[in-house]
XYZ file of C-alpha atoms in Angstrom:
641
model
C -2.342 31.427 47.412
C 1.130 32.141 47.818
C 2.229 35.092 46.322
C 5.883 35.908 44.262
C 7.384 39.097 43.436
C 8.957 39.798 40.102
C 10.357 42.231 38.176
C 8.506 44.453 35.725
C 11.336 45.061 34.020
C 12.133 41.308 33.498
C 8.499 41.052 32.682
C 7.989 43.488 29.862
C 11.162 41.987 28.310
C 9.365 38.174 28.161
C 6.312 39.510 26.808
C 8.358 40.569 24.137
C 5.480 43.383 23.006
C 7.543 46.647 23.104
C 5.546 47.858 25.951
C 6.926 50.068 28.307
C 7.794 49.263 31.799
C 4.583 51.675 33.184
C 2.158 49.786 30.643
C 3.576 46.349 31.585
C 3.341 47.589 35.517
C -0.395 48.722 34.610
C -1.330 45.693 32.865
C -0.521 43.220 35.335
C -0.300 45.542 38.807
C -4.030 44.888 39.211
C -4.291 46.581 42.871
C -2.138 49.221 41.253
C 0.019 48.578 44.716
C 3.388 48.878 42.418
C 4.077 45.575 43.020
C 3.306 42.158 40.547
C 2.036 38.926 42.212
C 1.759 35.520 40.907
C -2.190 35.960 41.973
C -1.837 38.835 39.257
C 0.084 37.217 36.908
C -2.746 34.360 36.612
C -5.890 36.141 36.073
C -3.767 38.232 33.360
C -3.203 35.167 31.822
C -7.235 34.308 32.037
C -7.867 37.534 30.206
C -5.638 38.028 27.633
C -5.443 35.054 25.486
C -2.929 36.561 22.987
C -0.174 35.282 25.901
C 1.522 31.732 24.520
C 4.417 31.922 26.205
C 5.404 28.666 25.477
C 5.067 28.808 21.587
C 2.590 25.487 21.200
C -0.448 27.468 19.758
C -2.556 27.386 22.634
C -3.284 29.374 25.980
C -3.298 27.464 29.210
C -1.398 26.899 32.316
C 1.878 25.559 30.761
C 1.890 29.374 29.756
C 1.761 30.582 33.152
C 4.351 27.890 34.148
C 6.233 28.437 31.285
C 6.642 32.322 32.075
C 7.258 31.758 36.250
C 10.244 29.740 35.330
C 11.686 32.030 33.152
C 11.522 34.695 36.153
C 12.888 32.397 38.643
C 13.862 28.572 38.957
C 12.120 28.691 42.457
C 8.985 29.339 41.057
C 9.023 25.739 39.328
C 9.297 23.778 42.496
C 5.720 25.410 43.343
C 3.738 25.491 39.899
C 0.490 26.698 39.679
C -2.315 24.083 40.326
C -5.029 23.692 37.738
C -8.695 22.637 38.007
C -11.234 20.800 36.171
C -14.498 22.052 35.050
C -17.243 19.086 34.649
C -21.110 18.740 34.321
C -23.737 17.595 32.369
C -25.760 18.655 29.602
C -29.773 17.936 29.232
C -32.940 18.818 27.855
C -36.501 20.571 29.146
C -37.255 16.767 30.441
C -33.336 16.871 32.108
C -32.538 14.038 29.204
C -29.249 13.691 28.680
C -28.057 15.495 25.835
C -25.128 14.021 23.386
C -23.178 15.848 21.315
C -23.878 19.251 22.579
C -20.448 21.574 21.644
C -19.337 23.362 25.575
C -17.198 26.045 25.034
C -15.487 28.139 28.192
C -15.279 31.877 27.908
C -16.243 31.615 24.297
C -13.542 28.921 23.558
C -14.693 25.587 22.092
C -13.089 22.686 24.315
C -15.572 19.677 24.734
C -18.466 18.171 23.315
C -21.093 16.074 25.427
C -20.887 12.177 25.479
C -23.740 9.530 25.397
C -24.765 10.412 28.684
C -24.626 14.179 28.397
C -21.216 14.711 29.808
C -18.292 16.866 29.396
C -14.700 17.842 30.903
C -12.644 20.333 30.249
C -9.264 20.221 32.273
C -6.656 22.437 33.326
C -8.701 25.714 34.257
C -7.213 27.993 35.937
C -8.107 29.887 38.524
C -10.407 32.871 38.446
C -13.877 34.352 38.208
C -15.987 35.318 36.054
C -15.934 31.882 34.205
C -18.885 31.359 31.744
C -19.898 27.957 30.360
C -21.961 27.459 26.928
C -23.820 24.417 25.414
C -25.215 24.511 22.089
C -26.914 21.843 19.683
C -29.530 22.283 16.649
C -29.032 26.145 17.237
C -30.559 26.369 20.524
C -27.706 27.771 23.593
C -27.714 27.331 27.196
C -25.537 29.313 29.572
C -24.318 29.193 33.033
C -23.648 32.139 35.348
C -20.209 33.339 35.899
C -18.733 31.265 38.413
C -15.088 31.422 40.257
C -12.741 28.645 39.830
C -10.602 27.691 42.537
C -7.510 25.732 41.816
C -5.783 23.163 44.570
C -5.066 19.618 44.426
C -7.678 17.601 42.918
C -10.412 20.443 42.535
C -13.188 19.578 40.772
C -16.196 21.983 39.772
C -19.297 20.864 38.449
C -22.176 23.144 36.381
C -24.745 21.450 34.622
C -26.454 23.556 31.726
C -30.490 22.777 30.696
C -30.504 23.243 27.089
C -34.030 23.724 25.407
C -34.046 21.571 22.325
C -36.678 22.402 19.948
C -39.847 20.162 19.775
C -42.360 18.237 17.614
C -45.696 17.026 17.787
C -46.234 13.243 18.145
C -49.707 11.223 17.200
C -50.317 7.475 16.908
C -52.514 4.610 18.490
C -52.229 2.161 20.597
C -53.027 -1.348 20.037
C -53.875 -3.967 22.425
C -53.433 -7.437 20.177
C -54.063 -7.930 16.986
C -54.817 -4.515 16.358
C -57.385 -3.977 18.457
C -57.370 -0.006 19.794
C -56.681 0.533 23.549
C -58.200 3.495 25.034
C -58.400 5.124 28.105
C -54.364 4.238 29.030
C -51.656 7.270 28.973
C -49.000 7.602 26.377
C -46.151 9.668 28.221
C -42.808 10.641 26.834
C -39.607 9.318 29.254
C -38.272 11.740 31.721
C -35.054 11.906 33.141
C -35.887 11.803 36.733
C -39.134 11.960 38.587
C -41.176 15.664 39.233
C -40.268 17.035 35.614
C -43.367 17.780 33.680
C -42.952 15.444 30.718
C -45.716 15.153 27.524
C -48.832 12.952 27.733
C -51.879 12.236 26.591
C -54.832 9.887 27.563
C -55.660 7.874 24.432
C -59.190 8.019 23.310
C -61.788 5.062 22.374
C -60.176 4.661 19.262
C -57.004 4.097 21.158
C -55.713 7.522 19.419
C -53.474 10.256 21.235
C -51.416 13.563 20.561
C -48.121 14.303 22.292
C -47.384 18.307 22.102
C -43.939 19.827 22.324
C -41.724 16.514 22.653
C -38.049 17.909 22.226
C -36.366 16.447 19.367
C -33.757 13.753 19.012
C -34.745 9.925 20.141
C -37.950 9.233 22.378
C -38.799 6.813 24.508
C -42.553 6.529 24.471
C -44.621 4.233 27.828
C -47.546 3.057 28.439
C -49.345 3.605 30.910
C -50.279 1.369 33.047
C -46.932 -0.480 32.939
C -48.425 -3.758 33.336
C -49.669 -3.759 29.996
C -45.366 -3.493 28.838
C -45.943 -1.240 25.657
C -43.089 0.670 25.164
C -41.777 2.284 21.927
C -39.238 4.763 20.365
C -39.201 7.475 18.197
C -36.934 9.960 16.600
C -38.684 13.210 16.749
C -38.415 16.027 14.085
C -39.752 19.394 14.388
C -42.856 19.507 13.593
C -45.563 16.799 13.409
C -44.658 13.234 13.389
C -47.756 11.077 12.966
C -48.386 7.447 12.960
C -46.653 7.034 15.976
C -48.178 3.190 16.957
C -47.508 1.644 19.802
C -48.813 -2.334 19.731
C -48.476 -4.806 22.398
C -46.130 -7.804 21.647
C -45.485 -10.801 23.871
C -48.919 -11.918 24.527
C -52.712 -11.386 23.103
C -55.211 -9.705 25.295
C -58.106 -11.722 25.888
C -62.067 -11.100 26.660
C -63.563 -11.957 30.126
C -67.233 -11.610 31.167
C -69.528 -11.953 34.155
C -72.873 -11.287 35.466
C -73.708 -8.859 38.437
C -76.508 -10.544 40.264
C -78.142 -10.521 44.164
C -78.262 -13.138 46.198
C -81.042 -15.241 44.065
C -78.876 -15.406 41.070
C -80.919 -12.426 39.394
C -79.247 -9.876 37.558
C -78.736 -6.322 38.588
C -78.270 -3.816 35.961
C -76.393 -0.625 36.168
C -73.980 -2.199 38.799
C -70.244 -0.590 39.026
C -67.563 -3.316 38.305
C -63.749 -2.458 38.813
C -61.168 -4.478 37.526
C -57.679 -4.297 38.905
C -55.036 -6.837 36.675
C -51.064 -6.602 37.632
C -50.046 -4.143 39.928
C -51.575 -0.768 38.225
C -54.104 -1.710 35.239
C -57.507 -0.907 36.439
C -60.864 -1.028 34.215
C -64.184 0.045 35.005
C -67.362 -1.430 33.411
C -71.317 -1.051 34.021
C -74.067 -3.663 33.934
C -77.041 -4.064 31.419
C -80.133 -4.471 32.041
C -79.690 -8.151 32.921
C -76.385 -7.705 34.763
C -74.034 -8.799 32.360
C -70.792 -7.227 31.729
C -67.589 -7.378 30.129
C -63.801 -6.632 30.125
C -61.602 -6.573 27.098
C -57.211 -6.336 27.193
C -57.063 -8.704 29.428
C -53.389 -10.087 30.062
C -53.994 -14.090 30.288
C -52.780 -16.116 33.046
C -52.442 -12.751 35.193
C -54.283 -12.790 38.188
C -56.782 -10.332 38.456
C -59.491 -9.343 41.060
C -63.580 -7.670 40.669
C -65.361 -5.367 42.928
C -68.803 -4.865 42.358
C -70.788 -1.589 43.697
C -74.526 -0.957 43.040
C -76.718 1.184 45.435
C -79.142 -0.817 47.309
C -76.644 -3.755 48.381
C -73.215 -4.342 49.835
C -69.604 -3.941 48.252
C -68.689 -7.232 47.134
C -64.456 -8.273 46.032
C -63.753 -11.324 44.129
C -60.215 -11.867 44.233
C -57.964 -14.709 42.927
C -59.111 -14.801 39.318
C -57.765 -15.988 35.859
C -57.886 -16.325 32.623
C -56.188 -18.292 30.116
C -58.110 -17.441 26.818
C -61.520 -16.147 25.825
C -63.583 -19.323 27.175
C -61.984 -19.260 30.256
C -64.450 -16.981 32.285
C -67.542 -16.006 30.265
C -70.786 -15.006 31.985
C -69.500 -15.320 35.332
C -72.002 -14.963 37.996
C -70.587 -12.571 40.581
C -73.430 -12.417 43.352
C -73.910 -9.503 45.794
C -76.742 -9.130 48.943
C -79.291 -6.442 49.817
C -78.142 -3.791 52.101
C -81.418 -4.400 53.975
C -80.731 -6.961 57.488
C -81.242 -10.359 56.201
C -84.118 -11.565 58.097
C -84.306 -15.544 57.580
C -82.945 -18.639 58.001
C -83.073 -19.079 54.068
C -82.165 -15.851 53.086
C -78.742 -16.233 55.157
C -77.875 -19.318 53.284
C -78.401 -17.440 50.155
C -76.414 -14.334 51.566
C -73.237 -16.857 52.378
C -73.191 -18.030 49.026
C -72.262 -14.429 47.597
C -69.513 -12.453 47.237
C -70.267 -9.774 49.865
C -67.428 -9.698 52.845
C -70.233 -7.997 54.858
C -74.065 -7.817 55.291
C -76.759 -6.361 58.039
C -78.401 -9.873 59.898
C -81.297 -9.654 62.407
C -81.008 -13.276 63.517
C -80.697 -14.948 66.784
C -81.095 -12.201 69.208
C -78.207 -10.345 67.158
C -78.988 -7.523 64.828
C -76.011 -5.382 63.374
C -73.331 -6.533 60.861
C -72.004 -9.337 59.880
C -68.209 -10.035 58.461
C -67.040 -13.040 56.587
C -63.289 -14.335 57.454
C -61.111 -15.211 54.482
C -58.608 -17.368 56.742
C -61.488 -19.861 58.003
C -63.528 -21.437 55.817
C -65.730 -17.828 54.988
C -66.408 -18.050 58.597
C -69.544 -15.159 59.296
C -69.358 -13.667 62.563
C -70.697 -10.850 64.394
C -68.997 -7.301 64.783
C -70.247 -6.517 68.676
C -68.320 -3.386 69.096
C -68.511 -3.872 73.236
C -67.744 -7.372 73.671
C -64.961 -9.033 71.750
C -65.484 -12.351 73.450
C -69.067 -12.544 73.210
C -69.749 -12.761 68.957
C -71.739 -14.836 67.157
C -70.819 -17.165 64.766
C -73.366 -17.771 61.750
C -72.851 -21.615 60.712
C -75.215 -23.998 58.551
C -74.633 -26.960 55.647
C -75.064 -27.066 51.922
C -77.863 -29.247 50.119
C -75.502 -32.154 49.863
C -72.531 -33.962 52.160
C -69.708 -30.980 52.052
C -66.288 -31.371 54.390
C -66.021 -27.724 54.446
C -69.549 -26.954 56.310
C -68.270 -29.302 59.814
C -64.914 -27.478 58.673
C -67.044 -24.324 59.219
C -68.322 -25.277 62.777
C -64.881 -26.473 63.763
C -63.497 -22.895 62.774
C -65.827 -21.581 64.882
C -65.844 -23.740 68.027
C -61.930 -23.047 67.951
C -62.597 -19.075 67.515
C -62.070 -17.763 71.143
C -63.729 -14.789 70.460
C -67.179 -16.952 69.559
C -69.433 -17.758 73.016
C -72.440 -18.321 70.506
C -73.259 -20.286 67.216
C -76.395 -19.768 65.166
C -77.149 -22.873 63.132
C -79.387 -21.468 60.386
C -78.888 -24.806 58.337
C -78.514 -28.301 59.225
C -75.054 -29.654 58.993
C -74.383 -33.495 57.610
C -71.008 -34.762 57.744
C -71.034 -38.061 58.821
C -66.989 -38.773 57.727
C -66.204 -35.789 60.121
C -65.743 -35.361 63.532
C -66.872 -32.139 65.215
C -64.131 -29.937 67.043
C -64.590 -30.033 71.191
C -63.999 -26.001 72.002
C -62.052 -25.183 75.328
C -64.798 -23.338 76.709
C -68.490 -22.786 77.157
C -70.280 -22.741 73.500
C -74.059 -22.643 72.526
C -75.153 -24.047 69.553
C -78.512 -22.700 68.595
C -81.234 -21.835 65.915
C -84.756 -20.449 65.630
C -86.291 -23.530 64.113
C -85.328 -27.203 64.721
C -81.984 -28.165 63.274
C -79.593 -30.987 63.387
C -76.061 -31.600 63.060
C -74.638 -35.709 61.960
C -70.840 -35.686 62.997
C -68.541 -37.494 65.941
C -69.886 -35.358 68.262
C -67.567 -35.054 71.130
C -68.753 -35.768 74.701
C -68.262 -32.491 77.049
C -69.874 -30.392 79.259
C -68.297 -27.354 77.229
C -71.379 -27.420 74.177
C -74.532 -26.442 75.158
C -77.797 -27.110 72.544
C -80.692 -25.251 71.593
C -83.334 -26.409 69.149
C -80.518 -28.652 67.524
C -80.375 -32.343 67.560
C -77.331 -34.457 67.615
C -77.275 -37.323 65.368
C -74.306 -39.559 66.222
C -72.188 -41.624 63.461
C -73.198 -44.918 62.389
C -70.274 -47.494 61.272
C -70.237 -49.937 59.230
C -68.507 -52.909 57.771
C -67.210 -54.225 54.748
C -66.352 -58.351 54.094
C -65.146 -59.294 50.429
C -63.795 -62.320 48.763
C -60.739 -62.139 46.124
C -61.066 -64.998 43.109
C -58.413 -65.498 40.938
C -58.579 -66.300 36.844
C -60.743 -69.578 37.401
C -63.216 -67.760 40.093
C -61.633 -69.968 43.024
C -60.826 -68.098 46.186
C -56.922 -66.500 46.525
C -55.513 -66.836 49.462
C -52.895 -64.671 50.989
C -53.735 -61.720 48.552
C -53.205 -58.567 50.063
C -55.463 -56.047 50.603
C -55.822 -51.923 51.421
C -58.847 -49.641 52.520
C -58.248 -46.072 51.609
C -60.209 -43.337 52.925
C -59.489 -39.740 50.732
C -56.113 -41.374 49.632
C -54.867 -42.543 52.708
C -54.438 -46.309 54.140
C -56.487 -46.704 56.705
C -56.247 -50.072 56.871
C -54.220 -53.523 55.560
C -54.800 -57.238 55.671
C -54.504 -60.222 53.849
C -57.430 -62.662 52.749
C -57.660 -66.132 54.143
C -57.655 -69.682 53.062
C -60.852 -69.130 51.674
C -60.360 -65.782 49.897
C -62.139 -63.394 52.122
C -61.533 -59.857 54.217
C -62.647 -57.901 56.705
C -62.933 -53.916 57.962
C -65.161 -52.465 60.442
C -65.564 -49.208 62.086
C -66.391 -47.189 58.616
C -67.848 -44.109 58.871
C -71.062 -43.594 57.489
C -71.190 -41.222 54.344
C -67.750 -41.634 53.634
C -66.228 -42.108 50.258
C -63.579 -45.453 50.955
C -61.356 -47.375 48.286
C -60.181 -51.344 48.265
C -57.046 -52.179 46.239
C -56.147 -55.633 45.867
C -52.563 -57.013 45.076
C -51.078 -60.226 43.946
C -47.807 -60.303 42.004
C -48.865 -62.509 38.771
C -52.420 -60.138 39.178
C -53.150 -56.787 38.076
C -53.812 -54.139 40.746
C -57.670 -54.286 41.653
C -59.124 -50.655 42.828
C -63.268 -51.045 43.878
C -64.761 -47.651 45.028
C -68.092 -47.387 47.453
C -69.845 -44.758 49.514
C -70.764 -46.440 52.854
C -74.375 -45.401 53.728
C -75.532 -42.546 55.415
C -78.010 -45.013 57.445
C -77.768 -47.544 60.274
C -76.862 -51.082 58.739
C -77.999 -54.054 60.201
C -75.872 -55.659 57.391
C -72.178 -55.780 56.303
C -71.375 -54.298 52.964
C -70.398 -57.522 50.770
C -67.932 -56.755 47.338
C -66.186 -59.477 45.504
C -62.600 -58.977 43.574
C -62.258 -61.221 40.372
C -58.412 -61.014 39.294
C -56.480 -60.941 36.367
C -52.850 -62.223 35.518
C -50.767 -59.961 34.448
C -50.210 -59.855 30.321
C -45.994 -60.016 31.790
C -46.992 -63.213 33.921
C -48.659 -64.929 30.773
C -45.818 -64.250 28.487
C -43.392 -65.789 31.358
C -44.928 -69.174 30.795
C -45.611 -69.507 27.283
C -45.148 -72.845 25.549
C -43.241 -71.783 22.178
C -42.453 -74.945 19.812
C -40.258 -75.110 16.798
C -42.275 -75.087 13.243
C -42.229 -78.454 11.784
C -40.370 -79.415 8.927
C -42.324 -77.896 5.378
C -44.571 -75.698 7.485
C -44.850 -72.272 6.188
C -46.484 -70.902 9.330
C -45.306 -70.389 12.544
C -47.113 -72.154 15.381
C -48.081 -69.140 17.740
C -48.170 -70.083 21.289
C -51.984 -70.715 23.634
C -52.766 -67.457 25.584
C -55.941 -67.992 28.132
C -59.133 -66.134 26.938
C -59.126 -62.593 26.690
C -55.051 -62.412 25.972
C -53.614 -62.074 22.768
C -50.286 -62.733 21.389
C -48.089 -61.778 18.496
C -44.473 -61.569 17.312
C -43.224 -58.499 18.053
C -39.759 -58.624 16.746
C -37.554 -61.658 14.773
C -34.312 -61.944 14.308
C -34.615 -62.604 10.778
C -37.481 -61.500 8.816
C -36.233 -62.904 5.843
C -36.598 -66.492 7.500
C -39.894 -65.469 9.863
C -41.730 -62.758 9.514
C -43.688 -60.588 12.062
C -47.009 -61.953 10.796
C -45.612 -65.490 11.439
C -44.712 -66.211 7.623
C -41.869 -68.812 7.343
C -39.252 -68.608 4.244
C -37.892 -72.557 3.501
C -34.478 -73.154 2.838
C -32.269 -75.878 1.999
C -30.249 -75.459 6.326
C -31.776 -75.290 9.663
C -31.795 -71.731 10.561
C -31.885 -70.444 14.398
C -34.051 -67.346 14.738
C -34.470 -65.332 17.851
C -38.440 -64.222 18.441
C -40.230 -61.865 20.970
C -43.749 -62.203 22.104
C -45.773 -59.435 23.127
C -48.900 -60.838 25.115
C -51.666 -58.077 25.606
C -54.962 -57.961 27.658
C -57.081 -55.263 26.867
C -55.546 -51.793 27.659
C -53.804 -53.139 30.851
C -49.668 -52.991 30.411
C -48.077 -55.852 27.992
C -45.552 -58.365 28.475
C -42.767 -59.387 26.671
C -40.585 -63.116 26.100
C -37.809 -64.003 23.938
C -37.363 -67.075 22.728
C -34.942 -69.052 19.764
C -36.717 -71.225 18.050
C -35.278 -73.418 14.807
C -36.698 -73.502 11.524
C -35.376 -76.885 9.995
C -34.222 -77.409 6.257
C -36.955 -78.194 3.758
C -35.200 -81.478 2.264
């Protein structure tokens, strides 16, 4: 800092307290050099509040400035700079604290805001500089720190003050007030590693929060998916009945069965829950292997993994629930830790849950792991040879896609030289993948696969018999109203939703497709304009047919064509009825709307009158539950004399 010399004498006489020259030398000469600074000056000022030099009732730097002009005009082109002393206030849980009084030395200057803060400006430089907080009675203090004053100067203390504290107690409800146990109640921290209240709630859903500082509360749950929050303002003391209740949805029930590979229960199984991205529940099996979860957020996915001693892990992932009937009694199946042994014991090991299992089967013996990506693909875990595993493959009691899908996954896995058929596979609407290099398909007992089988050298075939795909045809006839053949209607075969193929009949009514594959599920629509759409559904056979399959297609006219040619006739004179138009069998017809129901009514009721009277009528022809069809027509009701 730059420093000024002044005159004591000059000094003494502004201070304007009758002290001598030697006192006013001694109380401002703080080196006791002889000589007065500006330095000196200042941290006079700091310590001797009785100095308001400039007569406004207060002691700050417009003192100081104040006095150095009145010693020397220079002294004003270079005032004094000034700091400002900032930080925040909190509690034990470094919560913001508002209102908090902050004094300086002892002198009351600021008072915390929402968010804990204070400033006190123009401070000026020193050290030895205390700052205070206090609120309900309780003080915090920093220690003495130096204050530096240049342009802009900023310092920052924070003070922890230790509010007083209450006890908290309450319960937790899941929905309609159902308790929730086993989940933590915690009080809201400001920032993460403080060592905040909490509690686990008990069975009853009931917990105790011990010394919560006072003032407002935010109370969580924990975990957060459950989104229980609530606030409190705490007393000292205890504050009981504290509830916190779930609101935005009701927890629901969901239940399942731990069972082996047979379908029979296993009791005293370990099930874990996980729902959202932190709620986990635990749950144990009875004696028949039935279990149960309860505060269950609906239409949240959610996954299980089952544990029981004896057999394999097992994860079912992917499930929801909607409401309490959506999964009850849910058979979640597991397999023996034992090697599966058989060709029917493997089929009943795929069908559970387990991503793994021990096999001895086909020359293999060692563990098995199911893919998630291809179709539950099982395959071998050789730990030498990554290009020489075994693929476990076989079919389902009925015609299922995803079995050849199965085989396909495999023959395309370049890591699979082998494929152990320990079911037969029949999927006659499929054809069968060809793999780009040397694959054996084999089983320990005769098997067969029914597919396209592709022609290479690539597949070789042990003790499994090809059975190629038989085709079929299909010839039909289309009839119109009066069962006489309809030419040029057009026809579609669909096979799983797609148009395979399009013609149109002949003179004499009829169609034809060929080349259908046995097994598969195929759809015929016919279309005519004035007809309604036609849709037939068949299965062709799973057999070699000496014979076409034969269908016929009797069509309908549309209720809309119908109404287009109606012959509507004007009432005769004196009639009291309307004459209602001829609809073929099977159609009906009625007035929908009139014109004037004071002249004819919707039942077809005429009002005479002394004028002919035109009246505007709409038909509405109907056939069944098929669409209707509409025609307007004006029709004239003549004078009765």
């Amino acid at each position: 800092m730059r420093k000024w010399m002044v005159s004591l004498v000059l000094i003494a006489m502004l201070l304007g307290q009758g002290a001598s020259m030697a006192n006013a030398a001694i109380s401002f000469d703080s080196n006791g050099d002889g000589k007065i600074r500006l330095d000196e000056i200042v941290r006079y000022m700091q310590s001797n509040h009785d100095q308001d030099i400039n007569g406004d009732g207060s002691v700050n730097v417009q003192d100081t400035k104040e006095l150095l002009s009145l010693i020397s005009p220079e002294v004003v082109e270079s005032p004094i700079q000034s700091a400002v002393v900032t930080g925040m206030v909190y509690d034990q849980l470094h919560v913001p604290v508002q209102g908090a009084a902050v004094r300086l030395n002892g002198e009351s200057l600021d008072e915390s805001d929402d968010f804990g803060w204070f400033n006190i400006d123009d401070v000026l430089p020193g050290s030895g500089n205390i700052l205070t907080a206090e609120k309900y009675g309780r003080q915090a203090a920093t220690q003495p720190f130096t204050v530096t004053a240049k342009v802009g100067d900023t310092s920052t203390h924070n003070l922890q003050l230790d509010l007083p504290t209450g006890t908290v107690t309450g319960t937790v409800y899941a929905s309609e007030n159902v308790p929730l146990g086993q989940v933590e109640v915690s009080v809201l921290g400001g920032e993460p590693g403080i060592d905040y209240p909490k509690a686990i709630t008990d069975s009853d859903g009931k917990y105790v929060l011990y010394n919560v500082p006072i003032g407002m509360r935010m109370l969580l749950v924990t975990p957060l998916s459950y989104a229980i929050v609530g606030s409190i303002e705490v007393q000292e003391g205890l504050n009981p009945g504290i509830d916190l209740t779930n609101v935005g949805y009701n927890f629901i029930t969901v239940s399942g069965k731990a069972a082996d590979s047979h379908g029979i229960g296993l009791a005293n199984a370990t099930i874990t829950m996980k729902q959202g991205i932190d709620i986990i529940q635990t749950a144990t099996s009875d004696e028949d292997g039935r279990f149960e979860f309860n505060s269950v957020i609906p239409n949240m996915h959610f996954s299980w993994h089952l544990q029981k001693e004896g057999y394999m892990d097992a994860s079912w992932d992917g499930l929801s629930a909607s409401d309490n009937t959506s999964i009850v009694g849910k058979e979640f199946r597991t397999v023996t830790s034992a090697p599966i042994t058989t060709d029917l014991e493997m089929k009943y090991a795929f069908g559970t849950m387990a991503k793994s299992f021990y096999v001895n089967l086909g020359g293999y013996e060692g563990l098995v792991e199911r893919s998630l990506s291809t179709y539950s693909l099982l395959k071998s875990k050789k730990p030498d040879d990554s290009e020489d595993q075994i693929a476990f493959v076989g079919g389902t009691d009925s015609i299922n896609n995803d079995d050849i899908e199965r085989l396909n996954a495999a023959l395309r896995d370049s890591s699979v030289s082998q494929i152990y058929l320990y079911d037969s596979i029949a999927a006659p609407g499929k054809t069968m993948a060809a793999p780009e290099r040397d694959v054996t398909i084999f089983s320990n007992s005769e098997k067969f696969i029914q597919a396209q089988i592709p022609v290479t050298a690539r597949l070789q075939w042990t003790n499994v018999t090809k059975i190629p795909l038989p085709y079929h045809q299909v010839v039909g006839i289309v009839r119109d109203e009066n069962k006489q053949p309809r030419p040029l209607a057009f026809v579609n075969l669909e096979l799983n939703g797609i148009v395979v193929g399009s013609v149109l009949t002949d003179n004499n009514g009829f169609y034809f497709f060929d080349n259908l594959n046995a097994g598969s599920a195929y759809t015929i629509t016919v279309n005519r304009g004035e007809y309604y759409e036609q849709r037939k559904d068949f299965i062709a056979p799973n057999y070699v047919n000496a014979y076409p399959i034969l269908t016929s297609h009797d069509l309908e006219l549309t209720a809309q064509h119908v109404a287009n040619f109606l012959d509507v006739k004007n009432p005769s004179k004196g009639a009291n009825k309307f004459p209602m138009p001829l609809v073929p069998a099977g159609y009906s017809v009625s007035i929908e709307n009139s014109s004037d129901i004071l002249k004819i009514k919707h039942d077809g009721e005429i009002m005479l009158g002394n004028t002919n009277v035109s009246v505007t009528l709409t038909f509405k022809v109907t056939y069944g539950t098929m669409p209707a069809g509409y025609r307007a027509f004006t029709v004239t009701v003549p004078a009765n004399n």
